[in-house]
């Protein structure tokens, strides 16, 4: 695949229409090992495909040399299962951006909200909820909870959390707050990188009464007004501190990436590597660790 990189923020787009492609024309970017094929997740996906078919199309990108060949970006397990079943074709999304690294870094296909959308799509296609529950090996209550996931959640929060792994019960806590406070809470969870139920409950507890729904205000018991005011004040202070840290982190991270890039270029020079190996072996080992980190990041 080509190494073309666009300037500015990285964005992944898709061709307007899905394509039905021969499975033999799709080249996986990684193997599905025997251990993965024996896993519970693999079995669940296989059961789902057998029961309701492919709900979410795999994502591919055209080969830069042969436009009739495609590289598989997302959906390795789905395509592997289809091959096992003897299927010869599959409907795919075709990515415009030709970098699998970009796609995999930016898109999470198993995030909570995306799973909610998959279930809605299946229901719209006429798949009964009981059949979905059987396919996904969960009880029907779980399917209905995921179906109704975004009821009472403002669209801005759905956008903020669309690619995050958020426990379902966290959305129940977000519903206790008014829209503006929901957005603040979602932003706080992203800043803290904490999406736990306990943290969501602490945000609700620290929310001023006028930013809670009436039903939540009536339920909030066990804390005095003074305790609530203290929690609100501490929450605001913590939020300010993290915003300051976040600003510094951005600059520090940029400096680190520039330094790591410089080290990687140094290690690309054979003469420098030979010199370091002969005279500064410990320094060379540290440089190699930095370069390895950059490649993995």
mmCIF file of C-alpha atoms in Angstrom:
data_model
loop_
_atom_site.group_PDB
_atom_site.id
_atom_site.type_symbol
_atom_site.label_atom_id
_atom_site.label_comp_id
_atom_site.label_asym_id
_atom_site.label_seq_id
_atom_site.Cartn_x
_atom_site.Cartn_y
_atom_site.Cartn_z
ATOM 1 C CA UNK A 1 0.000 0.000 0.000
ATOM 2 C CA UNK A 2 1.164 3.508 -0.628
ATOM 3 C CA UNK A 3 2.673 5.678 2.060
ATOM 4 C CA UNK A 4 0.700 8.791 1.151
ATOM 5 C CA UNK A 5 -0.051 10.999 4.156
ATOM 6 C CA UNK A 6 -2.429 13.929 4.107
ATOM 7 C CA UNK A 7 -1.570 17.094 5.956
ATOM 8 C CA UNK A 8 -3.732 18.278 8.844
ATOM 9 C CA UNK A 9 -5.984 16.098 11.026
ATOM 10 C CA UNK A 10 -6.215 12.465 9.925
ATOM 11 C CA UNK A 11 -9.640 11.565 8.570
ATOM 12 C CA UNK A 12 -10.977 8.259 7.326
ATOM 13 C CA UNK A 13 -13.643 8.225 4.635
ATOM 14 C CA UNK A 14 -15.449 5.532 2.679
ATOM 15 C CA UNK A 15 -16.825 5.177 -0.800
ATOM 16 C CA UNK A 16 -20.514 6.064 -0.893
ATOM 17 C CA UNK A 17 -21.769 2.569 -1.718
ATOM 18 C CA UNK A 18 -20.857 -0.786 -0.182
ATOM 19 C CA UNK A 19 -19.488 -3.425 -2.558
ATOM 20 C CA UNK A 20 -20.099 -7.161 -2.738
ATOM 21 C CA UNK A 21 -16.598 -8.586 -3.105
ATOM 22 C CA UNK A 22 -15.196 -12.068 -3.713
ATOM 23 C CA UNK A 23 -13.646 -13.243 -0.447
ATOM 24 C CA UNK A 24 -10.651 -14.539 -2.394
ATOM 25 C CA UNK A 25 -9.940 -10.957 -3.532
ATOM 26 C CA UNK A 26 -9.585 -9.778 0.099
ATOM 27 C CA UNK A 27 -6.112 -9.993 1.636
ATOM 28 C CA UNK A 28 -6.010 -10.011 5.478
ATOM 29 C CA UNK A 29 -3.381 -7.864 7.183
ATOM 30 C CA UNK A 30 -2.926 -10.451 9.937
ATOM 31 C CA UNK A 31 -3.565 -14.143 10.503
ATOM 32 C CA UNK A 32 -6.371 -15.474 12.677
ATOM 33 C CA UNK A 33 -4.525 -17.963 14.857
ATOM 34 C CA UNK A 34 -5.791 -21.330 16.016
ATOM 35 C CA UNK A 35 -5.979 -19.965 19.593
ATOM 36 C CA UNK A 36 -8.264 -17.141 18.445
ATOM 37 C CA UNK A 37 -10.454 -19.591 16.554
ATOM 38 C CA UNK A 38 -10.946 -21.516 19.812
ATOM 39 C CA UNK A 39 -11.823 -18.353 21.790
ATOM 40 C CA UNK A 40 -15.275 -17.531 23.181
ATOM 41 C CA UNK A 41 -15.406 -14.303 21.164
ATOM 42 C CA UNK A 42 -14.780 -16.173 17.903
ATOM 43 C CA UNK A 43 -17.519 -18.642 18.780
ATOM 44 C CA UNK A 44 -19.971 -15.843 19.571
ATOM 45 C CA UNK A 45 -19.295 -14.083 16.285
ATOM 46 C CA UNK A 46 -19.646 -17.384 14.406
ATOM 47 C CA UNK A 47 -22.991 -18.033 16.140
ATOM 48 C CA UNK A 48 -24.150 -14.494 15.326
ATOM 49 C CA UNK A 49 -23.278 -14.864 11.646
ATOM 50 C CA UNK A 50 -25.026 -18.242 11.489
ATOM 51 C CA UNK A 51 -28.128 -16.781 13.140
ATOM 52 C CA UNK A 52 -28.499 -13.295 11.591
ATOM 53 C CA UNK A 53 -25.703 -12.959 9.036
ATOM 54 C CA UNK A 54 -23.234 -10.072 8.817
ATOM 55 C CA UNK A 55 -24.649 -7.016 10.593
ATOM 56 C CA UNK A 56 -21.628 -4.750 10.218
ATOM 57 C CA UNK A 57 -19.717 -5.017 6.912
ATOM 58 C CA UNK A 58 -15.940 -5.558 7.027
ATOM 59 C CA UNK A 59 -13.834 -2.570 5.937
ATOM 60 C CA UNK A 60 -11.319 -2.875 3.113
ATOM 61 C CA UNK A 61 -9.107 -0.631 1.007
ATOM 62 C CA UNK A 62 -8.194 -1.060 -2.650
ATOM 63 C CA UNK A 63 -4.715 -2.286 -3.459
ATOM 64 C CA UNK A 64 -2.643 0.576 -4.884
ATOM 65 C CA UNK A 65 -1.392 -1.590 -7.787
ATOM 66 C CA UNK A 66 -4.316 -3.899 -8.524
ATOM 67 C CA UNK A 67 -7.719 -2.219 -7.988
ATOM 68 C CA UNK A 68 -9.421 -5.624 -8.121
ATOM 69 C CA UNK A 69 -7.599 -6.682 -4.959
ATOM 70 C CA UNK A 70 -8.417 -5.372 -1.466
ATOM 71 C CA UNK A 71 -6.607 -5.204 1.872
ATOM 72 C CA UNK A 72 -8.737 -6.051 4.897
ATOM 73 C CA UNK A 73 -8.655 -3.254 7.481
ATOM 74 C CA UNK A 74 -11.347 -4.360 9.893
ATOM 75 C CA UNK A 75 -13.330 -7.579 10.232
ATOM 76 C CA UNK A 76 -10.662 -10.276 10.224
ATOM 77 C CA UNK A 77 -12.732 -12.625 12.393
ATOM 78 C CA UNK A 78 -15.895 -12.102 10.330
ATOM 79 C CA UNK A 79 -14.085 -12.822 7.060
ATOM 80 C CA UNK A 80 -12.290 -15.855 8.547
ATOM 81 C CA UNK A 81 -15.628 -17.281 9.707
ATOM 82 C CA UNK A 82 -17.189 -16.713 6.294
ATOM 83 C CA UNK A 83 -14.275 -18.572 4.685
ATOM 84 C CA UNK A 84 -14.824 -21.480 7.086
ATOM 85 C CA UNK A 85 -18.508 -21.526 6.198
ATOM 86 C CA UNK A 86 -17.637 -21.798 2.513
ATOM 87 C CA UNK A 87 -19.012 -18.365 1.604
ATOM 88 C CA UNK A 88 -17.539 -16.837 -1.551
ATOM 89 C CA UNK A 89 -18.663 -13.186 -1.285
ATOM 90 C CA UNK A 90 -19.152 -10.534 1.384
ATOM 91 C CA UNK A 91 -20.508 -6.968 1.370
ATOM 92 C CA UNK A 92 -17.777 -4.515 2.428
ATOM 93 C CA UNK A 93 -17.188 -0.862 3.185
ATOM 94 C CA UNK A 94 -14.389 0.476 0.987
ATOM 95 C CA UNK A 95 -12.125 2.986 2.729
ATOM 96 C CA UNK A 96 -10.791 5.965 0.785
ATOM 97 C CA UNK A 97 -7.849 6.498 3.125
ATOM 98 C CA UNK A 98 -5.217 3.902 2.241
ATOM 99 C CA UNK A 99 -3.439 3.561 5.577
ATOM 100 C CA UNK A 100 -4.461 0.679 7.819
ATOM 101 C CA UNK A 101 -2.509 2.270 10.672
ATOM 102 C CA UNK A 102 -4.680 5.373 10.510
ATOM 103 C CA UNK A 103 -7.867 3.322 10.329
ATOM 104 C CA UNK A 104 -7.068 1.025 13.225
ATOM 105 C CA UNK A 105 -5.849 3.888 15.430
ATOM 106 C CA UNK A 106 -8.897 6.057 14.864
ATOM 107 C CA UNK A 107 -11.766 3.567 14.713
ATOM 108 C CA UNK A 108 -12.944 1.137 17.360
ATOM 109 C CA UNK A 109 -15.563 -1.168 15.918
ATOM 110 C CA UNK A 110 -16.595 -2.720 19.225
ATOM 111 C CA UNK A 111 -17.228 0.444 21.234
ATOM 112 C CA UNK A 112 -20.416 0.532 23.305
ATOM 113 C CA UNK A 113 -22.302 3.032 21.132
ATOM 114 C CA UNK A 114 -21.276 1.231 17.955
ATOM 115 C CA UNK A 115 -22.635 -2.017 19.368
ATOM 116 C CA UNK A 116 -25.880 -0.153 20.112
ATOM 117 C CA UNK A 117 -26.032 0.970 16.470
ATOM 118 C CA UNK A 118 -25.376 -2.570 15.235
ATOM 119 C CA UNK A 119 -28.313 -3.847 17.276
ATOM 120 C CA UNK A 120 -30.576 -1.062 16.007
ATOM 121 C CA UNK A 121 -29.595 -1.870 12.425
ATOM 122 C CA UNK A 122 -30.379 -5.535 12.949
ATOM 123 C CA UNK A 123 -33.784 -4.713 14.456
ATOM 124 C CA UNK A 124 -34.556 -2.335 11.557
ATOM 125 C CA UNK A 125 -33.796 -5.209 9.177
ATOM 126 C CA UNK A 126 -36.470 -7.235 10.947
ATOM 127 C CA UNK A 127 -34.315 -9.445 13.166
ATOM 128 C CA UNK A 128 -36.341 -10.311 16.316
ATOM 129 C CA UNK A 129 -34.781 -9.333 19.642
ATOM 130 C CA UNK A 130 -35.004 -12.938 20.851
ATOM 131 C CA UNK A 131 -32.985 -14.071 17.848
ATOM 132 C CA UNK A 132 -30.353 -11.384 18.480
ATOM 133 C CA UNK A 133 -30.071 -12.442 22.116
ATOM 134 C CA UNK A 134 -29.629 -16.052 21.050
ATOM 135 C CA UNK A 135 -27.024 -15.100 18.436
ATOM 136 C CA UNK A 136 -24.994 -12.973 20.852
ATOM 137 C CA UNK A 137 -25.412 -15.440 23.721
ATOM 138 C CA UNK A 138 -26.965 -12.870 26.095
ATOM 139 C CA UNK A 139 -30.378 -12.520 27.713
ATOM 140 C CA UNK A 140 -33.046 -10.448 26.001
ATOM 141 C CA UNK A 141 -32.898 -7.807 28.740
ATOM 142 C CA UNK A 142 -29.310 -7.092 27.753
ATOM 143 C CA UNK A 143 -30.358 -6.606 24.112
ATOM 144 C CA UNK A 144 -33.139 -4.202 25.119
ATOM 145 C CA UNK A 145 -30.796 -2.217 27.368
ATOM 146 C CA UNK A 146 -28.321 -1.823 24.513
ATOM 147 C CA UNK A 147 -31.150 -0.987 22.115
ATOM 148 C CA UNK A 148 -32.292 1.887 24.354
ATOM 149 C CA UNK A 149 -28.747 2.972 25.242
ATOM 150 C CA UNK A 150 -29.003 6.569 23.965
ATOM 151 C CA UNK A 151 -32.506 7.394 25.157
ATOM 152 C CA UNK A 152 -32.104 10.479 27.352
ATOM 153 C CA UNK A 153 -28.495 11.034 26.201
ATOM 154 C CA UNK A 154 -27.829 14.262 24.319
ATOM 155 C CA UNK A 155 -26.333 13.951 20.791
ATOM 156 C CA UNK A 156 -23.109 15.748 21.792
ATOM 157 C CA UNK A 157 -22.369 13.075 24.409
ATOM 158 C CA UNK A 158 -23.111 10.299 21.917
ATOM 159 C CA UNK A 159 -20.536 11.881 19.594
ATOM 160 C CA UNK A 160 -17.941 12.297 22.356
ATOM 161 C CA UNK A 161 -18.234 8.690 23.506
ATOM 162 C CA UNK A 162 -18.887 6.969 20.168
ATOM 163 C CA UNK A 163 -15.457 5.276 20.013
ATOM 164 C CA UNK A 164 -15.060 4.654 23.764
ATOM 165 C CA UNK A 165 -15.500 1.498 25.767
ATOM 166 C CA UNK A 166 -18.046 2.728 28.298
ATOM 167 C CA UNK A 167 -19.936 0.412 30.691
ATOM 168 C CA UNK A 168 -23.654 0.400 29.904
ATOM 169 C CA UNK A 169 -24.571 1.480 33.451
ATOM 170 C CA UNK A 170 -22.581 4.691 32.978
ATOM 171 C CA UNK A 171 -25.209 5.898 30.506
ATOM 172 C CA UNK A 172 -27.867 5.409 33.191
ATOM 173 C CA UNK A 173 -25.897 7.801 35.416
ATOM 174 C CA UNK A 174 -25.518 10.345 32.599
ATOM 175 C CA UNK A 175 -29.300 10.335 32.140
ATOM 176 C CA UNK A 176 -29.684 11.679 35.667
ATOM 177 C CA UNK A 177 -28.187 14.998 34.517
ATOM 178 C CA UNK A 178 -29.337 17.724 32.172
ATOM 179 C CA UNK A 179 -27.785 17.954 28.706
ATOM 180 C CA UNK A 180 -25.141 20.598 29.464
ATOM 181 C CA UNK A 181 -23.931 18.718 32.531
ATOM 182 C CA UNK A 182 -23.926 15.450 30.550
ATOM 183 C CA UNK A 183 -21.454 17.031 28.129
ATOM 184 C CA UNK A 184 -19.278 18.285 30.998
ATOM 185 C CA UNK A 185 -19.305 14.829 32.584
ATOM 186 C CA UNK A 186 -18.372 13.106 29.305
ATOM 187 C CA UNK A 187 -15.527 15.573 28.772
ATOM 188 C CA UNK A 188 -14.306 14.939 32.327
ATOM 189 C CA UNK A 189 -14.307 11.164 31.738
ATOM 190 C CA UNK A 190 -12.319 11.614 28.528
ATOM 191 C CA UNK A 191 -9.825 13.960 30.193
ATOM 192 C CA UNK A 192 -9.364 11.562 33.093
ATOM 193 C CA UNK A 193 -9.552 8.522 30.789
ATOM 194 C CA UNK A 194 -11.912 7.028 33.353
ATOM 195 C CA UNK A 195 -15.204 5.552 32.192
ATOM 196 C CA UNK A 196 -16.090 3.537 35.282
ATOM 197 C CA UNK A 197 -19.497 3.416 36.943
ATOM 198 C CA UNK A 198 -18.035 4.646 40.247
ATOM 199 C CA UNK A 199 -16.541 7.719 38.574
ATOM 200 C CA UNK A 200 -19.824 8.459 36.790
ATOM 201 C CA UNK A 201 -21.660 8.244 40.124
ATOM 202 C CA UNK A 202 -19.156 10.636 41.701
ATOM 203 C CA UNK A 203 -19.814 13.123 38.883
ATOM 204 C CA UNK A 204 -23.548 12.877 39.516
ATOM 205 C CA UNK A 205 -22.988 13.378 43.256
ATOM 206 C CA UNK A 206 -20.880 16.478 42.543
ATOM 207 C CA UNK A 207 -23.471 17.981 40.203
ATOM 208 C CA UNK A 208 -25.365 21.095 41.370
ATOM 209 C CA UNK A 209 -29.049 20.449 41.938
ATOM 210 C CA UNK A 210 -30.169 22.781 39.152
ATOM 211 C CA UNK A 211 -28.204 20.649 36.630
ATOM 212 C CA UNK A 212 -29.918 17.399 37.658
ATOM 213 C CA UNK A 213 -33.225 16.066 36.436
ATOM 214 C CA UNK A 214 -36.068 16.504 38.896
ATOM 215 C CA UNK A 215 -36.327 12.753 39.519
ATOM 216 C CA UNK A 216 -32.617 12.617 40.404
ATOM 217 C CA UNK A 217 -32.885 15.557 42.807
ATOM 218 C CA UNK A 218 -35.674 13.765 44.654
ATOM 219 C CA UNK A 219 -33.622 10.557 44.886
ATOM 220 C CA UNK A 220 -30.385 12.146 46.055
ATOM 221 C CA UNK A 221 -30.297 11.351 49.755
ATOM 222 C CA UNK A 222 -27.662 10.567 52.351
ATOM 223 C CA UNK A 223 -25.567 13.705 51.735
ATOM 224 C CA UNK A 224 -25.998 17.025 53.449
ATOM 225 C CA UNK A 225 -26.028 20.257 51.454
ATOM 226 C CA UNK A 226 -22.595 21.083 52.883
ATOM 227 C CA UNK A 227 -21.174 17.737 51.735
ATOM 228 C CA UNK A 228 -22.625 18.236 48.268
ATOM 229 C CA UNK A 229 -21.152 21.748 48.039
ATOM 230 C CA UNK A 230 -17.744 20.399 49.112
ATOM 231 C CA UNK A 231 -17.870 17.681 46.449
ATOM 232 C CA UNK A 232 -18.875 20.207 43.811
ATOM 233 C CA UNK A 233 -16.001 22.516 44.785
ATOM 234 C CA UNK A 234 -13.455 19.684 44.773
ATOM 235 C CA UNK A 235 -14.750 18.450 41.424
ATOM 236 C CA UNK A 236 -14.377 21.923 39.893
ATOM 237 C CA UNK A 237 -10.838 22.269 41.277
ATOM 238 C CA UNK A 238 -9.899 18.834 39.947
ATOM 239 C CA UNK A 239 -11.328 19.684 36.544
ATOM 240 C CA UNK A 240 -9.262 22.898 36.365
ATOM 241 C CA UNK A 241 -6.086 21.075 37.390
ATOM 242 C CA UNK A 242 -6.550 18.397 34.764
ATOM 243 C CA UNK A 243 -7.185 20.953 32.041
ATOM 244 C CA UNK A 244 -3.876 22.619 32.929
ATOM 245 C CA UNK A 245 -2.121 19.237 32.915
ATOM 246 C CA UNK A 246 -3.741 18.398 29.577
ATOM 247 C CA UNK A 247 -2.365 21.597 28.020
ATOM 248 C CA UNK A 248 1.164 20.832 29.248
ATOM 249 C CA UNK A 249 0.838 17.211 28.184
ATOM 250 C CA UNK A 250 0.171 18.208 24.570
ATOM 251 C CA UNK A 251 3.376 20.248 24.344
ATOM 252 C CA UNK A 252 5.430 17.626 26.207
ATOM 253 C CA UNK A 253 4.090 14.853 23.999
ATOM 254 C CA UNK A 254 5.022 16.780 20.857
ATOM 255 C CA UNK A 255 8.568 17.327 22.169
ATOM 256 C CA UNK A 256 8.825 13.619 22.988
ATOM 257 C CA UNK A 257 7.691 12.578 19.511
ATOM 258 C CA UNK A 258 10.163 14.939 17.854
ATOM 259 C CA UNK A 259 12.990 13.613 20.028
ATOM 260 C CA UNK A 260 11.986 10.003 19.358
ATOM 261 C CA UNK A 261 11.890 10.697 15.633
ATOM 262 C CA UNK A 262 15.395 12.169 15.791
ATOM 263 C CA UNK A 263 16.655 9.083 17.656
ATOM 264 C CA UNK A 264 15.068 6.801 15.033
ATOM 265 C CA UNK A 265 16.841 8.713 12.274
ATOM 266 C CA UNK A 266 20.146 8.368 14.125
ATOM 267 C CA UNK A 267 19.657 4.614 14.349
ATOM 268 C CA UNK A 268 19.103 4.551 10.617
ATOM 269 C CA UNK A 269 22.744 5.586 10.141
ATOM 270 C CA UNK A 270 24.955 2.479 10.194
ATOM 271 C CA UNK A 271 28.095 4.435 11.098
ATOM 272 C CA UNK A 272 26.451 5.957 14.165
ATOM 273 C CA UNK A 273 25.076 2.581 15.273
ATOM 274 C CA UNK A 274 28.505 0.956 14.910
ATOM 275 C CA UNK A 275 30.153 3.725 16.912
ATOM 276 C CA UNK A 276 27.584 3.507 19.707
ATOM 277 C CA UNK A 277 27.834 -0.274 19.780
ATOM 278 C CA UNK A 278 31.618 -0.067 20.236
ATOM 279 C CA UNK A 279 31.819 2.794 22.719
ATOM 280 C CA UNK A 280 28.377 3.366 24.301
ATOM 281 C CA UNK A 281 26.475 0.088 24.323
ATOM 282 C CA UNK A 282 24.185 1.128 27.175
ATOM 283 C CA UNK A 283 23.232 4.337 25.350
ATOM 284 C CA UNK A 284 22.517 2.391 22.156
ATOM 285 C CA UNK A 285 20.209 0.057 24.092
ATOM 286 C CA UNK A 286 18.255 3.050 25.460
ATOM 287 C CA UNK A 287 18.015 4.602 21.996
ATOM 288 C CA UNK A 288 16.662 1.325 20.633
ATOM 289 C CA UNK A 289 14.030 1.199 23.367
ATOM 290 C CA UNK A 290 12.942 4.743 22.463
ATOM 291 C CA UNK A 291 12.719 3.811 18.776
ATOM 292 C CA UNK A 292 10.721 0.670 19.604
ATOM 293 C CA UNK A 293 8.317 2.734 21.687
ATOM 294 C CA UNK A 294 7.742 5.157 18.834
ATOM 295 C CA UNK A 295 6.965 2.329 16.420
ATOM 296 C CA UNK A 296 4.507 0.795 18.880
ATOM 297 C CA UNK A 297 2.805 4.102 19.772
#
